[in-house]
DNA sequence: TACCAGGTAAAAA
DNA sequence: TTTTTACATGGT
């Protein structure tokens, strides 16, 4: 059944992160469709005219699917705003239909970031997929991302065996066991979310920024410490000494700008 | 083979 | 207080 999305929409471009950076067992490409578990049911998403074909379709998960597909992003105002900037104007046109996906679950978002700290995204994906297959419930193709409660019972040695560093194994298990309510973070302003996350061991500014950007979809999130973003900004704008300060130029679309710059460097690098 | 990759905390200076 | 170091894996 078709779930309509604002046009233009390019499903392949918008979800390409789930294959170009390696295999993600929780959000898995299979035979031209993207498989993921929503509310205890595996769903297959496929490109379709006017939106995305969702199978099986269930009214109860439609809102979750739409959020996953990045519906909260305001692309039309972004495109109009981007016209004033030569770089983003070109990317908004060249990547027309790119709507960044949102990470549906806060625990998944944080564990995903921890696995990606310092190492390449490909390494992170390989390690994370072993983690998902070990602790997550298997469905037809995808696995549900492991429940926080299950990881609270895991041991550091088990995670080390999957390729986590000892440090990262500690971070993930401590995160699973902390009493911080990760769902309540969505009700707090950006700065408060950052403060609560950074207070946890293993979660730094970079991780907090990506949580705001990719889980909460906050418009002004800007992962200034991100190596990939730094390379993308350098490629399009030249040397920028202070990436945090550069964000002022991208206000009020810091988050979408970051996504278009990152994907732009991959798909439409400067000539 | 050695080096780097979408960081972070802890040790050392 | 600021700078340096260790960290595990996958790709080149």
CSV table of C-alpha atoms (C1' of nucleotides) in Angstrom, one decimal:
chain,number,residue,atom,x,y,z
A,1,UNK,CA,0.0,0.0,0.0
A,2,UNK,CA,1.3,3.4,-0.9
A,3,UNK,CA,2.2,5.8,1.8
A,4,UNK,CA,2.4,9.3,0.1
A,5,UNK,CA,5.2,11.6,0.8
A,6,UNK,CA,5.7,15.3,-0.3
A,7,UNK,CA,7.2,15.4,-3.8
A,8,UNK,CA,9.8,15.3,-5.1
A,9,UNK,CA,10.9,12.3,-3.1
A,10,UNK,CA,13.8,9.9,-4.0
A,11,UNK,CA,13.7,6.8,-1.9
A,12,UNK,CA,17.0,5.4,-3.0
A,13,UNK,CA,18.9,8.6,-2.4
A,14,UNK,CA,17.2,9.1,1.0
A,15,UNK,CA,17.9,5.6,2.3
A,16,UNK,CA,21.3,5.0,0.6
A,17,UNK,CA,23.1,5.3,3.9
A,18,UNK,CA,21.9,1.8,4.7
A,19,UNK,CA,24.0,0.2,2.1
A,20,UNK,CA,26.8,2.5,1.1
A,21,UNK,CA,28.3,2.4,4.6
A,22,UNK,CA,27.9,-1.3,5.0
A,23,UNK,CA,25.1,-3.6,6.0
A,24,UNK,CA,22.8,-2.7,8.9
A,25,UNK,CA,21.0,-5.8,10.2
A,26,UNK,CA,18.3,-3.6,11.8
A,27,UNK,CA,17.5,-1.7,8.6
A,28,UNK,CA,18.4,-4.1,5.8
A,29,UNK,CA,18.3,-4.0,2.1
A,30,UNK,CA,17.0,-7.1,0.5
A,31,UNK,CA,16.0,-7.6,-3.2
A,32,UNK,CA,15.3,-3.9,-3.8
A,33,UNK,CA,13.4,-3.2,-0.6
A,34,UNK,CA,14.3,-1.9,2.8
A,35,UNK,CA,13.3,-4.1,5.7
A,36,UNK,CA,12.9,-2.9,9.2
A,37,UNK,CA,10.9,-4.0,12.3
A,38,UNK,CA,8.2,-1.5,13.4
A,39,UNK,CA,6.2,-2.3,16.5
A,40,UNK,CA,7.0,-5.9,16.5
A,41,UNK,CA,6.4,-6.4,12.8
A,42,UNK,CA,8.8,-6.6,9.9
A,43,UNK,CA,7.9,-4.1,7.2
A,44,UNK,CA,9.2,-3.9,3.6
A,45,UNK,CA,9.6,-0.4,2.1
A,46,UNK,CA,10.0,0.1,-1.6
A,47,UNK,CA,10.2,3.0,-3.9
A,48,UNK,CA,6.8,3.9,-5.5
A,49,UNK,CA,5.5,6.9,-7.5
A,50,UNK,CA,4.3,9.5,-5.1
A,51,UNK,CA,5.8,8.0,-2.0
A,52,UNK,CA,6.8,4.6,-0.6
A,53,UNK,CA,5.2,1.2,-0.9
A,54,UNK,CA,4.8,-0.3,2.6
A,55,UNK,CA,4.1,-4.0,3.0
A,56,UNK,CA,2.4,-5.2,5.0
A,57,UNK,CA,0.6,-2.0,5.7
A,58,UNK,CA,-1.0,-1.4,9.1
A,59,UNK,CA,-2.5,1.9,10.1
A,60,UNK,CA,-0.9,1.5,13.5
A,61,UNK,CA,2.7,1.8,12.1
A,62,UNK,CA,2.1,4.4,9.4
A,63,UNK,CA,3.1,7.3,11.7
A,64,UNK,CA,6.3,5.4,12.7
A,65,UNK,CA,7.2,4.8,9.1
A,66,UNK,CA,6.6,8.4,8.1
A,67,UNK,CA,8.8,9.6,10.9
A,68,UNK,CA,11.5,7.1,9.9
A,69,UNK,CA,11.3,8.5,6.4
A,70,UNK,CA,12.0,12.0,7.7
A,71,UNK,CA,8.6,13.5,7.3
A,72,UNK,CA,9.3,16.2,10.0
A,73,UNK,CA,12.0,17.8,7.9
A,74,UNK,CA,10.7,21.0,6.2
A,75,UNK,CA,12.2,20.5,2.8
A,76,UNK,CA,10.3,23.1,0.8
A,77,UNK,CA,11.3,26.1,3.1
A,78,UNK,CA,14.9,24.7,3.0
A,79,UNK,CA,15.0,24.7,-0.8
A,80,UNK,CA,13.7,28.2,-0.9
A,81,UNK,CA,16.2,29.3,1.7
A,82,UNK,CA,19.1,27.5,0.0
A,83,UNK,CA,18.7,29.5,-3.2
A,84,UNK,CA,20.6,32.3,-1.6
A,85,UNK,CA,23.7,30.1,-1.1
A,86,UNK,CA,25.5,29.0,-4.2
A,87,UNK,CA,26.7,25.7,-2.6
A,88,UNK,CA,23.5,24.7,-0.9
A,89,UNK,CA,21.4,26.0,-3.8
A,90,UNK,CA,23.2,23.6,-6.2
A,91,UNK,CA,22.9,20.7,-3.7
A,92,UNK,CA,19.2,21.3,-3.1
A,93,UNK,CA,18.6,21.1,-6.8
A,94,UNK,CA,21.0,18.3,-7.5
A,95,UNK,CA,19.8,16.2,-4.6
A,96,UNK,CA,16.1,17.0,-5.1
A,97,UNK,CA,14.1,14.4,-3.4
A,98,UNK,CA,16.6,13.7,-0.7
A,99,UNK,CA,14.8,13.6,2.7
A,100,UNK,CA,17.1,12.3,5.5
A,101,UNK,CA,15.8,9.4,7.5
A,102,UNK,CA,15.4,9.6,11.2
A,103,UNK,CA,16.5,7.0,13.7
A,104,UNK,CA,13.3,5.8,15.3
A,105,UNK,CA,14.7,4.7,18.7
A,106,UNK,CA,16.8,6.7,21.1
A,107,UNK,CA,18.7,3.7,22.5
A,108,UNK,CA,19.5,2.6,19.0
A,109,UNK,CA,20.6,6.1,18.0
A,110,UNK,CA,23.1,6.3,20.9
A,111,UNK,CA,24.5,2.7,20.5
A,112,UNK,CA,24.9,3.4,16.8
A,113,UNK,CA,26.9,6.5,17.5
A,114,UNK,CA,29.1,4.8,20.1
A,115,UNK,CA,29.9,2.1,17.6
A,116,UNK,CA,30.8,4.8,15.0
A,117,UNK,CA,33.1,6.8,17.3
A,118,UNK,CA,36.6,7.0,15.9
A,119,UNK,CA,36.3,4.1,13.5
A,120,UNK,CA,35.1,4.1,9.9
A,121,UNK,CA,31.4,3.8,9.2
A,122,UNK,CA,32.0,0.5,7.5
A,123,UNK,CA,33.8,-0.9,10.6
A,124,UNK,CA,31.0,0.4,12.8
A,125,UNK,CA,28.4,-1.2,10.6
A,126,UNK,CA,30.1,-4.6,10.7
A,127,UNK,CA,30.4,-4.5,14.5
A,128,UNK,CA,26.9,-3.2,15.0
A,129,UNK,CA,25.3,-5.8,12.8
A,130,UNK,CA,27.0,-8.6,14.8
A,131,UNK,CA,25.5,-6.9,17.9
A,132,UNK,CA,22.1,-6.7,16.4
A,133,UNK,CA,22.1,-10.3,15.3
A,134,UNK,CA,23.4,-11.5,18.6
A,135,UNK,CA,20.9,-9.7,20.8
A,136,UNK,CA,18.0,-8.6,18.6
A,137,UNK,CA,14.9,-10.6,17.7
A,138,UNK,CA,15.2,-12.1,14.2
A,139,UNK,CA,12.4,-11.6,11.8
A,140,UNK,CA,12.2,-12.7,8.1
A,141,UNK,CA,15.2,-10.6,6.9
A,142,UNK,CA,15.9,-7.9,9.4
A,143,UNK,CA,16.4,-8.1,13.2
A,144,UNK,CA,14.7,-5.8,15.7
A,145,UNK,CA,17.3,-3.6,17.3
A,146,UNK,CA,18.2,-5.1,20.7
A,147,UNK,CA,16.0,-4.0,23.6
A,148,UNK,CA,17.8,-1.9,26.2
A,149,UNK,CA,16.7,-4.3,28.9
A,150,UNK,CA,18.4,-7.2,27.2
A,151,UNK,CA,21.7,-5.3,26.9
A,152,UNK,CA,21.5,-4.3,30.5
A,153,UNK,CA,22.0,-8.1,31.2
A,154,UNK,CA,24.9,-8.5,28.8
A,155,UNK,CA,28.5,-8.5,29.8
A,156,UNK,CA,31.4,-6.5,28.6
A,157,UNK,CA,33.2,-9.6,27.6
A,158,UNK,CA,30.4,-10.6,25.3
A,159,UNK,CA,30.5,-7.2,23.5
A,160,UNK,CA,34.3,-7.3,23.3
A,161,UNK,CA,33.9,-10.6,21.5
A,162,UNK,CA,31.8,-8.8,18.9
A,163,UNK,CA,34.5,-6.3,18.2
A,164,UNK,CA,33.7,-3.5,20.6
A,165,UNK,CA,36.7,-2.0,22.4
A,166,UNK,CA,36.6,-2.6,26.2
A,167,UNK,CA,35.8,1.1,26.6
A,168,UNK,CA,32.8,1.0,24.2
A,169,UNK,CA,31.5,-2.2,25.8
A,170,UNK,CA,31.5,-0.4,29.1
A,171,UNK,CA,29.7,2.6,27.6
A,172,UNK,CA,27.0,0.6,26.0
A,173,UNK,CA,26.2,-1.5,29.0
A,174,UNK,CA,26.3,1.5,31.3
A,175,UNK,CA,23.9,3.3,29.0
A,176,UNK,CA,21.5,0.3,29.0
A,177,UNK,CA,21.6,0.3,32.8
A,178,UNK,CA,21.3,4.0,33.5
A,179,UNK,CA,18.0,5.3,34.9
A,180,UNK,CA,17.9,8.2,32.4
A,181,UNK,CA,14.6,8.1,30.5
A,182,UNK,CA,15.7,8.3,26.9
A,183,UNK,CA,12.2,8.9,25.6
A,184,UNK,CA,11.7,12.0,27.8
A,185,UNK,CA,14.6,13.7,26.1
A,186,UNK,CA,12.4,14.5,23.2
A,187,UNK,CA,10.5,17.0,25.3
A,188,UNK,CA,13.6,19.0,26.3
A,189,UNK,CA,15.2,21.9,24.4
A,190,UNK,CA,18.4,21.2,22.4
A,191,UNK,CA,20.8,22.5,25.0
A,192,UNK,CA,19.2,20.5,27.8
A,193,UNK,CA,19.3,17.3,25.7
A,194,UNK,CA,23.0,17.8,25.1
A,195,UNK,CA,23.7,18.4,28.7
A,196,UNK,CA,21.9,15.2,29.8
A,197,UNK,CA,23.6,13.1,27.2
A,198,UNK,CA,27.1,14.5,27.7
A,199,UNK,CA,26.8,13.8,31.4
A,200,UNK,CA,26.9,10.0,30.6
A,201,UNK,CA,30.3,8.4,30.2
A,202,UNK,CA,31.1,7.7,26.6
A,203,UNK,CA,28.6,10.2,25.2
A,204,UNK,CA,30.4,13.4,24.0
A,205,UNK,CA,29.4,16.4,22.1
A,206,UNK,CA,29.6,14.6,18.7
A,207,UNK,CA,27.2,11.9,19.9
A,208,UNK,CA,24.8,14.4,21.4
A,209,UNK,CA,24.7,16.4,18.2
A,210,UNK,CA,24.0,13.5,16.1
A,211,UNK,CA,21.2,12.4,18.5
A,212,UNK,CA,19.6,15.8,18.1
A,213,UNK,CA,20.1,15.7,14.3
A,214,UNK,CA,19.2,12.1,13.4
A,215,UNK,CA,16.9,10.9,16.2
A,216,UNK,CA,15.1,14.1,17.3
A,217,UNK,CA,15.3,15.8,13.9
A,218,UNK,CA,16.0,19.1,15.5
A,219,UNK,CA,16.4,21.8,12.8
A,220,UNK,CA,19.4,23.5,14.4
A,221,UNK,CA,21.5,20.4,15.2
A,222,UNK,CA,25.0,20.8,13.7
A,223,UNK,CA,27.6,18.1,14.5
A,224,UNK,CA,30.5,20.4,14.4
A,225,UNK,CA,33.0,17.8,15.6
A,226,UNK,CA,32.2,15.4,12.8
A,227,UNK,CA,35.1,14.4,10.6
A,228,UNK,CA,32.9,13.8,7.5
A,229,UNK,CA,31.1,17.1,7.9
A,230,UNK,CA,34.4,18.9,8.3
A,231,UNK,CA,35.7,17.3,5.0
A,232,UNK,CA,32.4,18.2,3.2
A,233,UNK,CA,32.5,21.8,4.4
A,234,UNK,CA,36.2,22.1,3.4
A,235,UNK,CA,35.4,20.6,-0.1
A,236,UNK,CA,32.5,23.0,-0.8
A,237,UNK,CA,33.6,26.2,1.1
A,238,UNK,CA,37.3,25.9,1.5
A,239,UNK,CA,39.1,26.0,4.8
A,240,UNK,CA,36.8,26.9,7.7
A,241,UNK,CA,38.8,27.3,10.9
A,242,UNK,CA,35.8,27.2,13.3
A,243,UNK,CA,33.0,24.8,12.2
A,244,UNK,CA,30.8,25.6,15.2
A,245,UNK,CA,30.9,29.3,14.2
A,246,UNK,CA,30.2,28.4,10.5
A,247,UNK,CA,26.8,27.1,11.5
A,248,UNK,CA,25.6,30.7,12.0
A,249,UNK,CA,25.7,31.0,8.2
A,250,UNK,CA,23.4,28.0,7.9
A,251,UNK,CA,20.8,29.1,10.4
A,252,UNK,CA,17.9,28.2,10.6
A,253,UNK,CA,18.6,25.0,8.5
A,254,UNK,CA,21.8,23.7,10.1
A,255,UNK,CA,20.6,20.0,10.3
A,256,UNK,CA,19.4,19.8,6.7
A,257,UNK,CA,22.5,21.7,5.5
A,258,UNK,CA,24.7,19.1,7.3
A,259,UNK,CA,22.8,16.3,5.6
A,260,UNK,CA,22.9,17.9,2.1
A,261,UNK,CA,26.6,18.7,2.5
A,262,UNK,CA,27.5,15.2,3.6
A,263,UNK,CA,25.5,13.5,0.9
A,264,UNK,CA,26.5,16.1,-1.6
A,265,UNK,CA,30.2,15.3,-1.2
A,266,UNK,CA,29.4,11.7,-2.0
A,267,UNK,CA,27.0,12.2,-4.8
A,268,UNK,CA,27.7,15.6,-6.3
A,269,UNK,CA,31.3,16.6,-5.3
A,270,UNK,CA,32.4,20.1,-6.3
A,271,UNK,CA,33.8,20.1,-9.9
B,1,DT,C1',52.5,-3.4,6.2
B,2,DA,C1',51.1,0.6,8.1
B,3,DC,C1',47.7,4.0,8.3
B,4,DC,C1',43.4,6.0,8.7
B,5,DA,C1',38.5,6.2,9.7
B,6,DG,C1',31.7,10.6,10.9
B,7,DG,C1',35.4,10.3,19.3
B,8,DT,C1',36.1,9.9,24.1
B,9,DA,C1',38.1,9.6,28.6
B,10,DA,C1',42.0,9.4,31.2
B,11,DA,C1',47.0,10.0,31.7
B,12,DA,C1',50.8,13.0,31.2
B,13,DA,C1',52.9,17.4,30.8
C,1,DT,C1',44.9,23.8,32.4
C,2,DT,C1',46.3,21.9,28.0
C,3,DT,C1',48.2,18.2,25.3
C,4,DT,C1',48.9,13.4,24.4
C,5,DT,C1',47.7,8.6,24.3
C,6,DA,C1',45.1,4.2,24.0
C,7,DC,C1',41.5,2.1,21.8
C,8,DA,C1',39.6,-2.5,18.1
C,9,DT,C1',38.0,-3.3,13.5
C,10,DG,C1',37.8,-3.1,8.3
C,11,DG,C1',39.5,-1.2,4.1
C,12,DT,C1',43.3,0.2,1.2
